[in-house]
Tab-separated table of C-alpha atoms in Angstrom:
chain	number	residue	atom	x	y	z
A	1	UNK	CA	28.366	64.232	-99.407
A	2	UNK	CA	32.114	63.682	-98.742
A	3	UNK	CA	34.148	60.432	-99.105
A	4	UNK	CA	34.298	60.175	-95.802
A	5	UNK	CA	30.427	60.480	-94.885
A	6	UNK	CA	29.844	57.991	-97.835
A	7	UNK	CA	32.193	55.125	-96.407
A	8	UNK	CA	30.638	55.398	-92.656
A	9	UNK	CA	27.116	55.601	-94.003
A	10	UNK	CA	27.301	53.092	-96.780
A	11	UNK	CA	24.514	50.051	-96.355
A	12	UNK	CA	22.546	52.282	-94.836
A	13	UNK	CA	19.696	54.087	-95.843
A	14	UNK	CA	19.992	58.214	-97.224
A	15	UNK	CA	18.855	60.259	-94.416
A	16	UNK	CA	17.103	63.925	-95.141
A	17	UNK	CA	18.289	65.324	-92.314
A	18	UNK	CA	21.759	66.490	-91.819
A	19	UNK	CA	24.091	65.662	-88.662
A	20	UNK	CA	24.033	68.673	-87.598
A	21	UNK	CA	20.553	69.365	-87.724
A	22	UNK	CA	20.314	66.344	-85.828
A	23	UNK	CA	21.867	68.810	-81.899
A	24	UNK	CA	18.456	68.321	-79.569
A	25	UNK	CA	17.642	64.141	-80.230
A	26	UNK	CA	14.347	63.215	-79.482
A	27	UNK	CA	13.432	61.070	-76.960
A	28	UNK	CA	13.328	57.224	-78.354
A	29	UNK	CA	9.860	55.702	-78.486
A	30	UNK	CA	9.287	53.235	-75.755
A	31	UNK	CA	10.067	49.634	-76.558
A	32	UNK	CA	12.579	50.294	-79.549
A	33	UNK	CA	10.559	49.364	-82.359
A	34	UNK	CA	12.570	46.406	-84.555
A	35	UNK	CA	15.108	47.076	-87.035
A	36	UNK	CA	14.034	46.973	-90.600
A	37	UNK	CA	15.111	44.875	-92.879
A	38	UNK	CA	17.544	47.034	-94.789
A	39	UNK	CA	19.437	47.868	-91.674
A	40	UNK	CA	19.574	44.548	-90.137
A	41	UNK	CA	22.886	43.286	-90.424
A	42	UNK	CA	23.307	40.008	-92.264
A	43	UNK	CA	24.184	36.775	-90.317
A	44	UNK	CA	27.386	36.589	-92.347
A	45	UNK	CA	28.838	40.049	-92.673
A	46	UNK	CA	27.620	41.435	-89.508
A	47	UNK	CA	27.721	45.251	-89.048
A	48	UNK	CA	30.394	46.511	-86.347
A	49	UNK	CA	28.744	48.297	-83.404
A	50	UNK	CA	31.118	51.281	-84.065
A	51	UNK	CA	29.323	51.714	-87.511
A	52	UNK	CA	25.843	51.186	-86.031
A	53	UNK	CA	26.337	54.015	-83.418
A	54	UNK	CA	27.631	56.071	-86.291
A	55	UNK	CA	24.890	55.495	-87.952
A	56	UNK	CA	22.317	55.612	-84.934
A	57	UNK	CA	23.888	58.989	-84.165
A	58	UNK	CA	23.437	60.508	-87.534
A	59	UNK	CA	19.562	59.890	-86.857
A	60	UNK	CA	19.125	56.452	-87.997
A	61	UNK	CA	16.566	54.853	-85.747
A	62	UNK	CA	17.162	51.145	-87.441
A	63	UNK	CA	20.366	51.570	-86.624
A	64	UNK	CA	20.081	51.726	-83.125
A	65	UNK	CA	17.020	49.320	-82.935
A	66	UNK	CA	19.620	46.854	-84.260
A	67	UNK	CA	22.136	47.979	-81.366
A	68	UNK	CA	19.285	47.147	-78.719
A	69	UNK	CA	18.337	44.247	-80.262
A	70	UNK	CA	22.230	43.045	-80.213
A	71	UNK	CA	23.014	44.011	-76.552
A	72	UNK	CA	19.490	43.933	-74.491
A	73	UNK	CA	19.239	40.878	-72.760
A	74	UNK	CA	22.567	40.736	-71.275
A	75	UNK	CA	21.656	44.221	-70.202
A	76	UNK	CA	18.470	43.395	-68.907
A	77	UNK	CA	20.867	40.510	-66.798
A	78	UNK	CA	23.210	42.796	-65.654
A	79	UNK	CA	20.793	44.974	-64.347
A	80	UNK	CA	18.711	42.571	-62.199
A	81	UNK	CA	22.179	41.017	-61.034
A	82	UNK	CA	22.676	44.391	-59.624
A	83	UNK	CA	19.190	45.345	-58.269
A	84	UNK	CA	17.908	42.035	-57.192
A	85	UNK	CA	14.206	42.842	-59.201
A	86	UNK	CA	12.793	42.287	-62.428
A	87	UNK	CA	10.967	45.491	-62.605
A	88	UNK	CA	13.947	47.757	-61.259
A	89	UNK	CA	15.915	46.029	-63.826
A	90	UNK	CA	13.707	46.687	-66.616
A	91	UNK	CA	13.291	50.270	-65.603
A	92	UNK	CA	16.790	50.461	-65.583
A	93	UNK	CA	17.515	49.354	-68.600
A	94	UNK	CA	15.043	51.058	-70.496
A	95	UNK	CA	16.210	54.105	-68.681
A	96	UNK	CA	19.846	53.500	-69.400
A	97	UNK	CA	18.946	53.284	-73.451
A	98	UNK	CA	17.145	56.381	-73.310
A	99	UNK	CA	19.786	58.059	-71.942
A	100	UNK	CA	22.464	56.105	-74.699
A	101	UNK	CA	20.277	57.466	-77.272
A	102	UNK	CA	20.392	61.527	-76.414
A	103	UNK	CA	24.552	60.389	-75.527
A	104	UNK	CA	25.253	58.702	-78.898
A	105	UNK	CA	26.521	62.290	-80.385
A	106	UNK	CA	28.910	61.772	-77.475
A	107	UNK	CA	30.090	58.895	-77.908
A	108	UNK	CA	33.609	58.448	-79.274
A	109	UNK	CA	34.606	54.935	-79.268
A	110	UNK	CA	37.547	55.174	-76.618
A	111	UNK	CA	36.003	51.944	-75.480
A	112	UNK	CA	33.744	49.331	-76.794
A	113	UNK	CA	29.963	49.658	-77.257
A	114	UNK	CA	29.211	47.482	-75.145
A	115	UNK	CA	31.692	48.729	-72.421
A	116	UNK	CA	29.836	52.451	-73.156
A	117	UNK	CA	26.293	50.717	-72.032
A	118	UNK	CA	27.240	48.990	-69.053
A	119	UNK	CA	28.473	51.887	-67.386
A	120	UNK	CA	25.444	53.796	-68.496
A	121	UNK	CA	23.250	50.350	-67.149
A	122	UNK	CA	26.119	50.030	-64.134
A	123	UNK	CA	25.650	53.820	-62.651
A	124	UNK	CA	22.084	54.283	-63.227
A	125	UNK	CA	21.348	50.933	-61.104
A	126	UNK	CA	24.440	51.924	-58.801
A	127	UNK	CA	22.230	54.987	-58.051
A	128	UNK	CA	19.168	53.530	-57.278
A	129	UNK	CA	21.052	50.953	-54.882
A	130	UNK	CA	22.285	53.856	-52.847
A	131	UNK	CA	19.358	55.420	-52.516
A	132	UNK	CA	17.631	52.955	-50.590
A	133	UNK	CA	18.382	50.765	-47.756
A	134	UNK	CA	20.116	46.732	-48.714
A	135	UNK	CA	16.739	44.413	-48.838
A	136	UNK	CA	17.045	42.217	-45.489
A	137	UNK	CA	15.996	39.473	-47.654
A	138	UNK	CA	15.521	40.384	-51.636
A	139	UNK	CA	12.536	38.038	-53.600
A	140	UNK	CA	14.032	37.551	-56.855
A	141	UNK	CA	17.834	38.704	-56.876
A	142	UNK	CA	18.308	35.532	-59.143
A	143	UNK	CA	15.989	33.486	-60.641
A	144	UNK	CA	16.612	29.576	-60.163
A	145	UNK	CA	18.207	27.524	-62.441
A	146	UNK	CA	16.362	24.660	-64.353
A	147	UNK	CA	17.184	21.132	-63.562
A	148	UNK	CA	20.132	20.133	-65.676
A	149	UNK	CA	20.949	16.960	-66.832
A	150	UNK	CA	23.162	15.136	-65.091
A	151	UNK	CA	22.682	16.673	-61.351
A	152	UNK	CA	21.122	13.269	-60.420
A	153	UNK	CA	18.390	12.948	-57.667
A	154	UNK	CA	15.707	15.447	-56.750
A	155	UNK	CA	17.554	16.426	-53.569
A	156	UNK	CA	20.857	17.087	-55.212
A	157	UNK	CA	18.694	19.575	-57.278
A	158	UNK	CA	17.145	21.044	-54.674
A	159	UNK	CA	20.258	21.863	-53.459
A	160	UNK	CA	21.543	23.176	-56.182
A	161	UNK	CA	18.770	25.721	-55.922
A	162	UNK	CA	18.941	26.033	-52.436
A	163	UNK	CA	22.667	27.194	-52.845
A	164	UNK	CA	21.937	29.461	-55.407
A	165	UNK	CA	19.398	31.577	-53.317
A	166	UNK	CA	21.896	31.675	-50.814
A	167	UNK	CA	24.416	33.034	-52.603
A	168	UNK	CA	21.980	35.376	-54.366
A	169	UNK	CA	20.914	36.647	-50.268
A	170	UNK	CA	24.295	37.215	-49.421
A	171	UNK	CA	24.854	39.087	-52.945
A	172	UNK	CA	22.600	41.651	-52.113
A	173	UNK	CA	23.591	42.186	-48.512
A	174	UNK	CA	27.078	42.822	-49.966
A	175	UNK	CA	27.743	46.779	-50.613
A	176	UNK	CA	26.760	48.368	-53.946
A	177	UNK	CA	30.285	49.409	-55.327
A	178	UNK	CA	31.399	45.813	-54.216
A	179	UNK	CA	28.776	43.848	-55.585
A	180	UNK	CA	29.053	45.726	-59.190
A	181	UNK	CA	32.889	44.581	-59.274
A	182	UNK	CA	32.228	41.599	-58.423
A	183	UNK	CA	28.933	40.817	-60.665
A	184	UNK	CA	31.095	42.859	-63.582
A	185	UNK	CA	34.161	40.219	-63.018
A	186	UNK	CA	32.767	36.898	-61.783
A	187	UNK	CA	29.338	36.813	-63.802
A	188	UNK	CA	30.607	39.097	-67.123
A	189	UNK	CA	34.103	38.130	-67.208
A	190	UNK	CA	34.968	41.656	-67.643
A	191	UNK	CA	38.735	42.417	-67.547
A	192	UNK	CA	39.748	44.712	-64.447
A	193	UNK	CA	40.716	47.838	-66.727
A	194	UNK	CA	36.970	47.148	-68.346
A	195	UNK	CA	35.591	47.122	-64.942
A	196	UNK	CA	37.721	50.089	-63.978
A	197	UNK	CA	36.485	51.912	-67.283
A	198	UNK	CA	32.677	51.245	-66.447
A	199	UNK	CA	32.824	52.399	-63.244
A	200	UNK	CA	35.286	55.438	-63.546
A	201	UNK	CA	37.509	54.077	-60.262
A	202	UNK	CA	41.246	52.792	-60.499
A	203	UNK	CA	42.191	49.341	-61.360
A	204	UNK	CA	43.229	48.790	-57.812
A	205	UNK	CA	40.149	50.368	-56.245
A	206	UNK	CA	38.680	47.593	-58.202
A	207	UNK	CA	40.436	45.016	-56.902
A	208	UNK	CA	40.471	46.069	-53.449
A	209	UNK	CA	36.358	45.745	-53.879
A	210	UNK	CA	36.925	42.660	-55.485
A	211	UNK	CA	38.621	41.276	-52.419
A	212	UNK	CA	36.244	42.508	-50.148
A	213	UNK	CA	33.110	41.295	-51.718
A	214	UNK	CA	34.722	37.894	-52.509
A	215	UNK	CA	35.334	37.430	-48.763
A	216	UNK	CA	32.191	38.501	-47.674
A	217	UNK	CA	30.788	35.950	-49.718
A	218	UNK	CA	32.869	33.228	-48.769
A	219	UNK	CA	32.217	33.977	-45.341
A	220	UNK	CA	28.121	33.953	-46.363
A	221	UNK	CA	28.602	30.929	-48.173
A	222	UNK	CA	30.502	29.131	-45.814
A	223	UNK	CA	27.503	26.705	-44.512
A	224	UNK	CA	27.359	25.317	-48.055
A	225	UNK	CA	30.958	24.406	-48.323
């Protein structure tokens, strides 16, 4: 083994198979089972995702467990943001890893890991938007908030709720490339180049999008002003 394979692989376990053995990847069991424990990163010298994918794309299946373990959920939130349903997000998602898994040969950190999935999570649920008419009224686009502390009286919490199914309605009327801006910006806080990146447009095609979903929202919206 070189210097260089060493240093990438090093906390990780030896693997009998070489790299480039490794050319048709096998399909990743359903559900991901957990890391073990000599791959789990430590709490207090946690390992980079760059490494991981390294790693993961050498074979290592802890590796990547660790890598879905680390980025799931807000994957899983991203994706019913988008689709406006549990299941479809689910489906998505698991679809989306899948897919990460045969890609991670492919991938060559030009952008972050994280970056990497959510266009993989972003396209795959931009697909399935566009290949099916805009729900007149969608059942779970969002689901409600808790009552915080602090809101006060029943009815201000109500409305609270209230408002936040209407905003999650008029989400999911808005168009599919428009909504994915927007969700990517307002609800990820994802720069415009990062948004750009993800979904493979022009930072002002993004922001055109962004315009045009934020006024179709404020004009939605405009009852609970």
């Amino acid at each position: 083994m070189s210097t260089a394979q060493t240093h990438t692989t090093a906390g990780f376990h030896a693997r009998s198979t070489p790299p480039h053995a490794r050319r048709d990847r096998p399909a990743a069991p359903r559900g991901f089972p957990p890391p073990s424990t000599a791959t789990r990163p430590d709490r207090t010298t946690p390992v980079s995702d760059r490494l991981l994918a390294v790693r993961a794309a050498e074979g290592d299946d802890d590796a990547f467990a660790v890598l879905v373990d680390r980025h799931s959920a807000v994957l899983l939130g991203l994706a019913h943001h988008l689709t406006g349903n549990r299941q479809d997000a689910e489906d998505m998602v698991q679809e989306s890893l899948l897919s990460a898994w045969r890609r991670l040969p492919g991938f060559r950190g030009d952008a972050a890991f994280r970056t990497w999935l959510y266009r993989i999570v972003t396209n795959r649920c931009l697909s399935l938007l566009r290949s099916r008419p805009l729900p007149a009224v969608p059942l779970d686009v969002q689901p409600e908030p808790a009552a915080l502390p602090g809101l006060g009286a029943p009815e201000q919490v109500a409305e609270v709720r209230a408002a936040t199914r209407a905003l999650a309605r008029a989400l999911a009327t808005v168009d599919p490339d428009q909504r994915a801006c927007w969700i990517l910006r307002e609800l990820h806080d994802m720069h415009y180049s990062d948004i750009a990146r993800t979904l493979g447009v022009s930072e002002q095609t993004v922001r055109g999008r962004l315009f045009r979903a934020r006024r179709s929202l404020v004009e939605a919206m405009d009852p609970w002003r």
